[in-house]
XYZ file of C-alpha atoms in Angstrom:
587
model
C -5.464 -37.516 13.795
C -2.943 -35.586 15.886
C -2.571 -31.836 15.424
C 0.855 -32.089 13.734
C -0.415 -34.663 11.261
C -3.403 -32.478 10.482
C -1.100 -29.576 9.651
C 1.158 -31.723 7.479
C -1.816 -33.295 5.693
C -3.201 -29.832 5.098
C 0.087 -28.623 3.631
C 0.203 -31.604 1.293
C -3.361 -30.829 0.216
C -2.202 -27.298 -0.579
C 0.592 -28.635 -2.728
C -1.786 -30.986 -4.468
C -4.206 -28.140 -5.131
C -1.383 -26.228 -6.787
C -1.250 -28.860 -9.528
C -4.826 -28.151 -10.590
C -4.860 -26.428 -14.029
C -8.339 -24.940 -13.596
C -7.498 -21.845 -11.592
C -7.759 -18.769 -13.774
C -6.849 -15.365 -12.464
C -3.491 -13.994 -11.492
C -0.306 -14.236 -13.539
C 1.713 -17.412 -13.234
C 5.165 -18.041 -14.674
C 5.701 -20.893 -17.112
C 8.775 -23.008 -16.373
C 9.902 -25.478 -19.015
C 10.773 -29.038 -18.012
C 13.952 -29.195 -16.002
C 13.755 -25.595 -14.795
C 13.866 -25.372 -10.991
C 12.719 -22.753 -8.532
C 16.353 -21.766 -7.962
C 16.792 -21.269 -11.735
C 13.698 -19.060 -11.739
C 14.943 -16.959 -8.832
C 18.445 -16.608 -10.269
C 17.007 -15.430 -13.605
C 14.894 -12.755 -11.961
C 17.780 -11.467 -9.879
C 20.048 -11.319 -12.934
C 17.452 -9.440 -15.008
C 16.980 -6.886 -12.240
C 20.748 -6.421 -12.015
C 20.992 -5.832 -15.764
C 18.119 -3.343 -15.711
C 19.676 -1.435 -12.815
C 23.012 -1.120 -14.603
C 21.275 0.072 -17.743
C 19.158 2.574 -15.801
C 22.232 4.134 -14.188
C 23.914 4.585 -17.557
C 20.691 5.812 -19.181
C 20.236 8.485 -16.504
C 23.784 9.762 -16.951
C 23.259 10.140 -20.687
C 26.008 7.623 -21.457
C 25.711 6.892 -25.200
C 26.941 3.371 -24.495
C 23.986 2.614 -22.195
C 22.432 0.298 -24.762
C 25.576 -1.853 -24.690
C 24.636 -2.927 -21.156
C 21.195 -4.163 -22.144
C 21.154 -5.290 -25.781
C 22.452 -8.718 -26.754
C 24.801 -9.022 -29.719
C 22.089 -11.084 -31.408
C 19.366 -8.523 -30.672
C 16.511 -8.309 -33.150
C 16.660 -11.633 -34.968
C 14.416 -10.190 -37.647
C 11.755 -8.863 -35.259
C 10.862 -5.185 -35.821
C 11.757 -2.546 -33.252
C 8.800 -0.154 -32.998
C 9.144 3.564 -32.649
C 7.187 5.171 -29.813
C 4.254 7.338 -30.839
C 2.652 9.511 -28.172
C -1.017 10.302 -28.686
C -2.255 13.288 -26.690
C -5.134 12.036 -24.596
C -5.912 14.837 -22.184
C -5.024 18.382 -21.168
C -6.320 20.120 -18.074
C -4.938 22.880 -15.896
C -1.803 23.088 -18.022
C -0.981 19.404 -17.549
C -0.758 17.346 -20.762
C -1.041 13.586 -20.853
C 0.000 11.324 -23.726
C -0.660 7.605 -24.167
C 2.019 5.556 -25.879
C 1.552 3.407 -28.954
C 3.962 1.328 -31.005
C 4.716 3.248 -34.184
C 6.412 2.386 -37.497
C 9.350 0.024 -37.289
C 12.795 1.538 -36.809
C 14.354 -1.619 -38.181
C 15.085 -5.151 -37.083
C 18.591 -4.946 -35.653
C 20.578 -3.720 -32.694
C 21.175 -0.322 -34.278
C 17.413 0.269 -34.432
C 17.039 -0.461 -30.712
C 19.941 1.834 -29.897
C 18.207 4.643 -31.790
C 15.021 4.031 -29.808
C 16.901 4.407 -26.511
C 18.938 7.451 -27.617
C 15.824 9.276 -28.854
C 14.024 8.417 -25.638
C 16.758 9.823 -23.404
C 16.883 13.002 -25.501
C 13.335 13.918 -24.418
C 14.744 14.861 -20.999
C 17.100 17.742 -20.351
C 17.734 16.270 -16.889
C 16.550 13.294 -14.869
C 15.802 13.295 -11.144
C 14.592 9.688 -10.956
C 15.295 6.747 -13.237
C 13.950 3.293 -12.535
C 13.933 0.137 -14.637
C 12.720 -2.962 -12.773
C 11.520 -6.467 -13.456
C 7.723 -6.596 -13.228
C 7.038 -10.246 -13.985
C 9.042 -13.200 -15.235
C 6.550 -14.817 -17.614
C 8.541 -17.742 -18.990
C 11.875 -19.442 -18.366
C 13.156 -21.880 -20.967
C 15.481 -24.816 -20.425
C 18.401 -22.970 -22.051
C 17.943 -20.038 -19.685
C 16.195 -17.703 -22.127
C 13.627 -15.678 -20.193
C 10.546 -13.779 -21.341
C 9.723 -10.998 -18.914
C 7.881 -7.754 -18.496
C 9.859 -4.865 -17.091
C 8.624 -1.459 -16.095
C 10.127 2.003 -16.140
C 9.570 5.252 -14.263
C 11.327 8.460 -15.274
C 11.003 11.902 -13.713
C 12.861 14.972 -14.894
C 12.755 18.302 -16.701
C 12.345 19.271 -20.320
C 14.559 21.842 -22.050
C 11.729 24.345 -21.435
C 11.954 23.694 -17.687
C 8.673 21.811 -17.343
C 8.320 18.667 -15.242
C 8.125 15.505 -17.347
C 7.265 12.051 -16.025
C 7.030 8.821 -17.990
C 6.040 5.365 -16.872
C 5.046 2.140 -18.533
C 5.965 -1.427 -19.410
C 7.928 -3.382 -22.016
C 8.125 -7.092 -22.721
C 11.416 -8.620 -23.736
C 13.253 -11.891 -24.242
C 16.500 -12.061 -22.286
C 19.392 -14.282 -23.305
C 21.356 -15.974 -20.577
C 25.090 -15.319 -20.366
C 27.567 -16.399 -17.744
C 27.415 -13.137 -15.784
C 24.547 -11.192 -17.311
C 21.157 -11.141 -19.014
C 20.749 -9.208 -22.249
C 17.751 -8.392 -24.431
C 17.069 -10.319 -27.619
C 13.755 -8.635 -28.451
C 11.654 -5.801 -27.063
C 8.034 -4.713 -27.482
C 5.935 -1.973 -25.917
C 3.035 -2.985 -23.682
C 1.962 0.415 -22.368
C 3.296 3.845 -21.593
C 2.236 7.280 -20.439
C 3.824 10.722 -20.469
C 2.731 13.599 -18.235
C 4.142 17.108 -18.721
C 3.247 20.213 -16.754
C 4.610 23.316 -15.066
C 5.051 21.563 -11.713
C 3.775 24.563 -9.780
C 0.171 23.668 -8.942
C 1.150 22.872 -5.364
C 3.772 24.992 -3.617
C 5.406 24.139 -0.285
C 4.552 26.925 2.193
C 4.601 25.118 5.561
C 7.508 26.967 7.163
C 6.431 30.289 5.731
C 3.083 29.745 7.465
C 4.672 28.861 10.811
C 4.533 25.079 10.623
C 8.135 24.229 11.506
C 7.782 20.496 12.006
C 9.804 17.424 11.067
C 8.646 13.925 11.917
C 11.159 11.758 13.761
C 11.290 8.086 14.632
C 11.223 7.136 18.305
C 14.832 7.183 19.462
C 14.193 4.322 21.903
C 13.867 1.929 18.968
C 16.605 3.147 16.626
C 19.859 1.180 16.170
C 21.741 -0.042 18.092
C 18.582 -0.810 20.059
C 17.386 -4.402 19.682
C 14.157 -3.926 21.643
C 11.944 -4.628 18.618
C 11.636 -7.934 16.806
C 9.677 -6.198 14.035
C 12.117 -3.408 13.228
C 9.788 -1.740 10.713
C 7.600 -0.503 13.570
C 10.227 2.026 14.603
C 9.132 3.990 11.518
C 5.396 3.599 12.261
C 4.802 7.181 13.316
C 3.400 10.270 11.700
C 0.035 11.532 10.636
C -1.930 14.752 10.345
C -5.275 15.688 11.875
C -7.227 18.805 10.975
C -10.023 20.184 13.186
C -11.244 23.487 14.583
C -10.094 22.889 18.150
C -10.535 26.452 19.456
C -13.945 27.175 17.946
C -12.928 30.155 15.812
C -14.098 28.641 12.517
C -10.619 27.821 11.175
C -9.081 24.374 10.900
C -6.076 23.755 13.150
C -3.452 21.002 12.766
C -2.295 18.230 15.087
C 0.883 16.546 13.809
C 2.105 13.198 15.156
C 5.668 12.005 15.563
C 7.841 9.343 17.181
C 8.770 12.123 19.519
C 6.097 14.520 20.854
C 3.132 15.539 18.684
C 2.508 19.226 18.126
C -0.666 21.299 17.872
C -0.623 24.288 15.502
C -3.452 26.829 15.823
C -4.649 28.694 12.721
C -4.847 32.464 13.281
C -7.483 32.921 10.583
C -5.086 34.161 7.906
C -3.574 30.772 7.120
C -0.665 31.229 9.513
C -0.101 28.878 12.428
C 1.393 29.041 15.918
C 2.577 26.158 18.090
C 0.104 25.851 20.986
C 1.074 22.349 22.139
C 2.096 23.402 25.633
C -0.743 25.900 26.088
C -3.224 23.221 24.993
C -1.976 20.743 27.611
C -0.746 18.195 25.077
C 2.913 17.847 26.097
C 4.497 14.696 27.476
C 3.059 12.422 24.775
C 5.450 10.133 22.888
C 5.213 7.767 19.911
C 1.606 8.691 19.177
C 0.587 6.656 16.151
C -3.004 7.815 15.622
C -5.297 10.601 16.785
C -8.869 11.671 16.119
C -11.035 14.666 17.041
C -14.764 14.448 17.756
C -17.437 15.948 20.001
C -17.580 13.052 22.440
C -19.436 14.893 25.234
C -21.808 16.696 22.849
C -21.004 20.178 24.119
C -20.169 21.621 20.712
C -16.366 21.379 20.666
C -13.840 18.806 19.468
C -12.444 16.411 22.045
C -9.358 14.310 21.305
C -8.436 10.643 21.480
C -4.765 9.731 20.969
C -3.511 6.212 20.250
C -0.020 4.976 21.044
C 1.994 1.995 19.978
C 3.558 1.648 23.409
C 1.845 3.378 26.298
C -1.822 3.717 27.200
C -4.149 5.422 24.736
C -5.416 8.752 26.071
C -8.735 10.640 25.981
C -8.781 14.448 26.337
C -11.713 16.788 26.970
C -11.709 20.126 25.123
C -12.766 23.142 27.201
C -14.045 24.878 24.067
C -11.043 27.155 23.666
C -8.541 24.519 22.585
C -7.253 23.540 26.029
C -7.369 19.848 26.863
C -7.569 17.825 30.069
C -6.884 14.100 30.381
C -10.073 12.203 31.286
C -8.852 8.695 30.408
C -9.175 7.281 33.911
C -12.867 8.138 34.267
C -13.792 7.201 30.670
C -14.153 3.446 31.165
C -11.653 2.843 28.342
C -9.164 -0.006 28.925
C -5.406 0.662 28.601
C -5.063 -0.205 24.911
C -1.823 0.179 23.014
C -0.332 -1.123 19.726
C -2.783 1.304 18.135
C -2.433 1.969 14.419
C -5.758 3.506 13.304
C -8.832 5.172 14.812
C -12.364 5.972 13.686
C -15.453 7.638 15.174
C -19.036 6.971 14.064
C -22.461 6.243 15.499
C -22.451 2.488 14.965
C -25.421 1.494 17.154
C -27.750 4.280 16.026
C -28.257 5.883 19.448
C -27.029 9.335 18.391
C -23.695 9.126 20.252
C -20.260 8.756 18.683
C -18.627 5.364 19.136
C -14.890 4.639 18.996
C -13.222 1.968 16.880
C -9.555 1.211 17.592
C -7.448 -0.605 14.972
C -4.375 -2.386 16.331
C -1.225 -4.035 14.982
C 0.966 -6.527 16.883
C 3.437 -6.309 19.749
C 6.614 -5.600 17.804
C 8.747 -6.352 20.868
C 7.711 -9.994 20.945
C 6.189 -10.795 17.543
C 6.628 -10.561 13.821
C 3.879 -11.231 11.242
C 2.962 -14.935 10.982
C 3.804 -15.090 7.283
C 4.999 -12.318 5.014
C 2.039 -12.826 2.665
C -0.730 -13.764 5.088
C -0.883 -13.092 8.817
C -3.569 -13.186 11.472
C -1.604 -12.618 14.678
C -2.430 -9.019 15.475
C -3.684 -7.544 18.728
C -7.520 -7.687 18.672
C -9.240 -4.521 17.507
C -11.550 -2.723 19.926
C -15.044 -1.263 19.697
C -16.272 1.091 22.424
C -19.833 2.412 22.364
C -20.094 6.017 23.512
C -22.589 7.303 26.061
C -22.343 10.920 24.895
C -20.510 12.023 28.027
C -16.918 10.953 27.394
C -17.572 7.506 28.862
C -17.664 4.263 26.917
C -18.543 0.587 27.238
C -16.500 -2.203 25.685
C -18.447 -4.408 23.235
C -15.427 -5.587 21.215
C -15.910 -9.337 21.517
C -19.713 -9.340 21.427
C -19.782 -7.099 18.336
C -17.739 -9.403 16.109
C -15.486 -6.449 15.306
C -12.472 -7.659 17.314
C -10.477 -8.692 14.247
C -6.902 -9.960 14.695
C -5.590 -8.812 11.336
C -2.789 -6.267 11.385
C -5.055 -3.252 10.903
C -3.575 -0.069 9.446
C -6.670 1.599 7.990
C -10.367 2.004 8.835
C -13.165 3.344 6.641
C -16.745 3.719 7.887
C -19.807 4.399 5.730
C -23.240 3.010 4.858
C -22.043 1.210 1.726
C -25.241 -0.836 1.290
C -27.713 2.003 1.909
C -29.605 0.288 4.737
C -29.319 3.201 7.160
C -26.493 2.034 9.405
C -22.725 2.480 9.325
C -20.518 -0.367 8.088
C -16.784 -0.793 8.727
C -13.979 -1.659 6.314
C -10.596 -2.738 7.684
C -7.382 -2.467 5.664
C -5.043 -5.089 7.131
C -1.338 -5.374 6.455
C 0.004 -8.812 5.468
C -3.251 -10.434 4.438
C -6.942 -10.133 3.862
C -9.157 -7.134 4.505
C -12.597 -7.177 6.126
C -15.936 -5.597 5.255
C -17.977 -5.628 8.461
C -21.648 -5.226 7.574
C -23.586 -3.681 10.437
C -26.720 -5.530 11.536
C -28.009 -2.181 12.783
C -27.054 -2.634 16.431
C -23.236 -2.456 16.289
C -22.857 -6.178 15.732
C -21.227 -7.215 12.494
C -20.788 -9.911 9.877
C -17.670 -10.039 7.721
C -18.948 -10.112 4.129
C -15.681 -9.244 2.387
C -15.332 -12.557 0.579
C -18.867 -12.830 -0.814
C -19.040 -9.112 -1.652
C -15.770 -9.097 -3.621
C -14.175 -6.612 -1.220
C -11.606 -8.870 0.475
C -8.739 -7.236 -1.480
C -5.955 -9.442 -0.126
C -3.048 -7.024 0.119
C -0.631 -5.142 2.305
C -3.615 -3.018 3.267
C -2.622 0.355 4.698
C -5.570 2.684 4.231
C -9.159 2.611 2.992
C -11.741 5.217 2.058
C -15.266 5.341 0.666
C -16.326 7.741 -2.082
C -18.570 7.902 -5.150
C -15.876 8.302 -7.802
C -18.140 7.534 -10.808
C -21.122 9.667 -9.761
C -23.710 6.883 -9.715
C -24.851 7.604 -6.155
C -23.148 4.502 -4.695
C -20.175 4.495 -2.365
C -17.111 2.907 -3.919
C -13.990 1.823 -2.052
C -10.280 2.544 -2.463
C -7.670 0.513 -0.590
C -3.991 1.451 -0.661
C -1.352 -1.248 -0.607
C 1.968 -2.247 -2.210
C 2.668 -2.855 -5.866
C 6.094 -4.258 -5.252
C 9.001 -5.018 -7.516
C 9.291 -8.287 -5.620
C 5.920 -9.567 -6.873
C 7.723 -11.611 -9.522
C 9.454 -13.504 -6.696
C 6.256 -14.168 -4.725
C 4.863 -16.781 -7.083
C 3.545 -20.275 -6.467
C 6.910 -21.753 -7.413
C 8.235 -20.178 -4.196
C 5.062 -19.880 -2.104
C 4.442 -23.637 -2.074
C 7.874 -24.447 -0.698
C 7.776 -21.517 1.699
C 4.631 -22.895 3.307
C 5.893 -26.478 3.272
C 9.068 -25.361 5.052
C 6.953 -23.661 7.718
C 4.868 -26.806 8.175
C 8.041 -28.847 8.697
C 9.415 -26.349 11.219
C 8.706 -25.639 14.873
C 6.244 -22.938 13.749
C 3.842 -25.586 12.426
C 1.405 -25.935 15.383
C 0.976 -22.197 15.820
C 0.369 -21.507 12.131
C -2.154 -24.244 11.402
C -5.045 -21.817 11.951
C -3.463 -19.372 9.512
C -3.188 -22.080 6.832
C -6.829 -22.972 7.332
C -7.855 -19.326 7.108
C -5.815 -18.898 3.919
C -7.447 -21.903 2.275
C -10.921 -20.883 3.462
C -10.702 -17.428 1.944
C -8.686 -18.069 -1.227
C -9.645 -21.672 -1.934
C -7.671 -23.233 -4.792
C -6.148 -19.834 -5.526
C -4.205 -19.881 -2.247
C -0.834 -19.919 -4.027
C -1.787 -16.626 -5.719
C -1.557 -14.934 -2.319
C 1.752 -13.292 -3.333
C 0.214 -11.901 -6.522
C -2.640 -10.408 -4.530
C -0.589 -9.213 -1.592
C 1.947 -7.324 -3.734
C -0.396 -6.482 -6.612
C -1.055 -2.869 -5.664
C -3.952 -0.632 -4.708
C -7.584 -1.651 -5.174
C -10.387 0.480 -6.601
C -13.645 -1.381 -5.972
C -16.775 -0.094 -7.722
C -20.028 -0.564 -5.843
C -22.510 -2.468 -8.022
C -25.462 -1.475 -5.838
C -26.402 -5.044 -4.920
C -24.038 -5.417 -1.980
C -21.087 -6.480 -4.126
C -18.046 -4.753 -5.590
C -16.236 -4.974 -8.927
C -12.459 -4.632 -9.135
C -11.763 -1.822 -11.620
C -8.265 -0.985 -10.392
C -6.431 -1.616 -13.653
C -9.161 -0.328 -15.955
C -9.252 2.947 -14.008
C -5.440 3.280 -13.946
C -5.665 3.399 -10.145
C -2.968 0.820 -9.371
C 0.404 2.560 -9.788
C 3.710 1.067 -8.719
C 4.894 1.906 -5.213
C 4.236 1.533 -1.505
C 1.080 3.493 -0.742
C 0.159 4.501 2.790
C -2.604 6.966 3.523
C -4.975 7.559 0.621
C -8.371 9.039 -0.009
C -10.870 10.610 -2.364
C -10.698 14.371 -2.887
C -11.904 16.726 -5.623
C -8.553 18.441 -6.139
C -9.569 20.582 -9.126
C -13.148 21.366 -8.043
C -14.692 19.898 -11.178
C -17.293 17.862 -9.288
C -15.477 14.529 -9.721
C -13.589 12.782 -6.955
C -9.853 12.355 -7.544
C -7.489 10.078 -5.608
C -4.558 11.179 -3.484
C -2.161 8.529 -2.141
C 1.052 8.976 -0.142
C 3.865 6.835 -1.543
C 7.297 5.824 -0.244
C 9.305 3.594 2.031
C 12.646 3.154 3.740
C 15.055 1.296 1.444
C 18.664 0.116 1.412
C 21.590 1.515 -0.613
C 20.033 -0.029 -3.747
C 17.626 2.890 -3.855
C 15.690 1.545 -6.847
C 15.043 -1.785 -5.118
C 11.588 -0.868 -3.852
C-alpha cells in the first residue's frame, strides 16, 4: 500500500475508533441527534460571550448584572442554594474556606439575583474578575446547553485584606437569537482565601536589582522573521549560585537582550557585575546553568541560546569568566530551551543535558495538540576538565519533542540518575537510566507520560513517604471545551487530506501508539492542567492532581517544590501567565 493510502487508512481507523463506547476517562460532551460540530462550537462561543458580559458588570458593581445572565424563565421550580463557607484551614494569618451549597434562597429569578448581589458585596473592590466556560457537557436539539463554568475573583475586603475566590458552577443555558442565558444554576465547588497579602514584599530595586526582561527586538513586529511568533517571548529565567566564592548566592538574570549578573555583597544587596565578569555581548539567552565542570571548586557557566551558538565559560574562582567553548568539544547547538547537569554515567563527573525546541524561523509545531518535530535534544558526557563527548544518539536521550523542562533524579532508587522531559505540545518522557547513561522511555508504562503542554518538571517527596514524586506544569486552558473529539477528529482528517499528510504520518502513528483508543482525548489531556504524580514505589506513578488541588486554572511555566513556611512539608510554587489579546479574560 502506498504511503498516502496508509495515512488515509490510518486516519479512517482513528475515526472508527472514536465510535467505540468503551473508552472511559476524560470528559466528553453529549450531543443530541441532529446537533453538529458547528452547533457545539457556536454554543460554547456564545456562553463565553455571555459570561464575559456578566463578569464586566459584576466587577463594576452594577446591580443589573444579573439581567445579563439570568433567563426570564430562570428557576423553573429548582432551588437556588445559598453559599455556605466552612473554614477549613488557618495558617500564618491566611484563612481558607471551602464552599458548600446551603439552604435554598428560593426557586425563582429573584433568589438568584440575591445570590449574586450578596456575593459581590463580599468585596470592597475587585482587581480581577473572570467567568469562563470550563466544559460544555451537553447540547440539546433545541439549543439548550448544560455546561460548567468557572470563576476567579481577586480583590480587597472592607478591612483591606486580600480576598480571592475561585470555583465552579453548573448551569443550563437557554438559547436565544443573540445570547445564552441561565435557566438553572448549582454549585460544584468553591474556595475562599483571605489574608493580609504582606507575606512576600517586593524589594528587588531597593536591593540593587534594577532589571526588566525584554523580548528580542529582532523578532518583534513588524518583523516577520519567525513563523512561530510565540518564540519571540521565549526569554527570561533566573539562576542563583555563589559565583565569586564568598558564601553568598549571586543572581544571573536572562533576557531577550543581554543577561545580567548581580553579585551579592553579603548583606542582601546586589551590584551589577556583568561587564566585570566578562559576560557582555550575549543576546537572547534562553537558559543557563552553573556547575563545577572542571572540579576546581568554583561554579562554571553554560549558557544556551535560541539563535546563536551555546557558550561554555570557565570561572576563575573570583566570578570572572572566560569563554572556553571552542576547546570544549561541544557542537554549536542552538534552539536551546532547558539545561540540566548531573552525573548520568556514574563516573563522578558532571554531564550536560540540553533540551531543545524547534527552529521558529522555518517551523511551527506539527499539530497544536501533539507534535514531535523538535530539534533533537543533546547529551554530553563530561570529562571533569571542561571537555565533553557527544553520546546523544547512542544514549537514546535525543528526543524530538519540544522540550521546555528537565528534571533529573533517581526516582526508582536503583542508584543512578533518571531524566524526565516536559515537552510542549504533546507527550512527556521518563528516561530510565540503565546505569551507563543509556536510557529507556518508560513514561507510558509507568503512568508518567502526562500528555500536556509541558513546560517544567521537578521531583520532590511532597507526602513524606521517602519516594520522589513528580510535578509537571502545563496549561489548564479555557479552550479545553473546544478541544474535544467532536473537533479533534475532523481536525486530523483535514490534515490527512491536505499536503501535510505525508510528513505527519509518523506523528499520527505515535499518537495512536501512546494513547491507543483514547487518542481523541488528546485535547483534554493537553489542556487539562498541571500534573502531580505520586510515586507508588514500584516504578509507577499515580495521578493525584485533582485530589491534591494541584491543578489550578492558568498557563504555568516554571514550577517546583519548596518548603515556603519551613514546616517540613514541601509546597508548590508555579509561575503563571501569558500574552493575551484585548479580550484579557480569554486565557
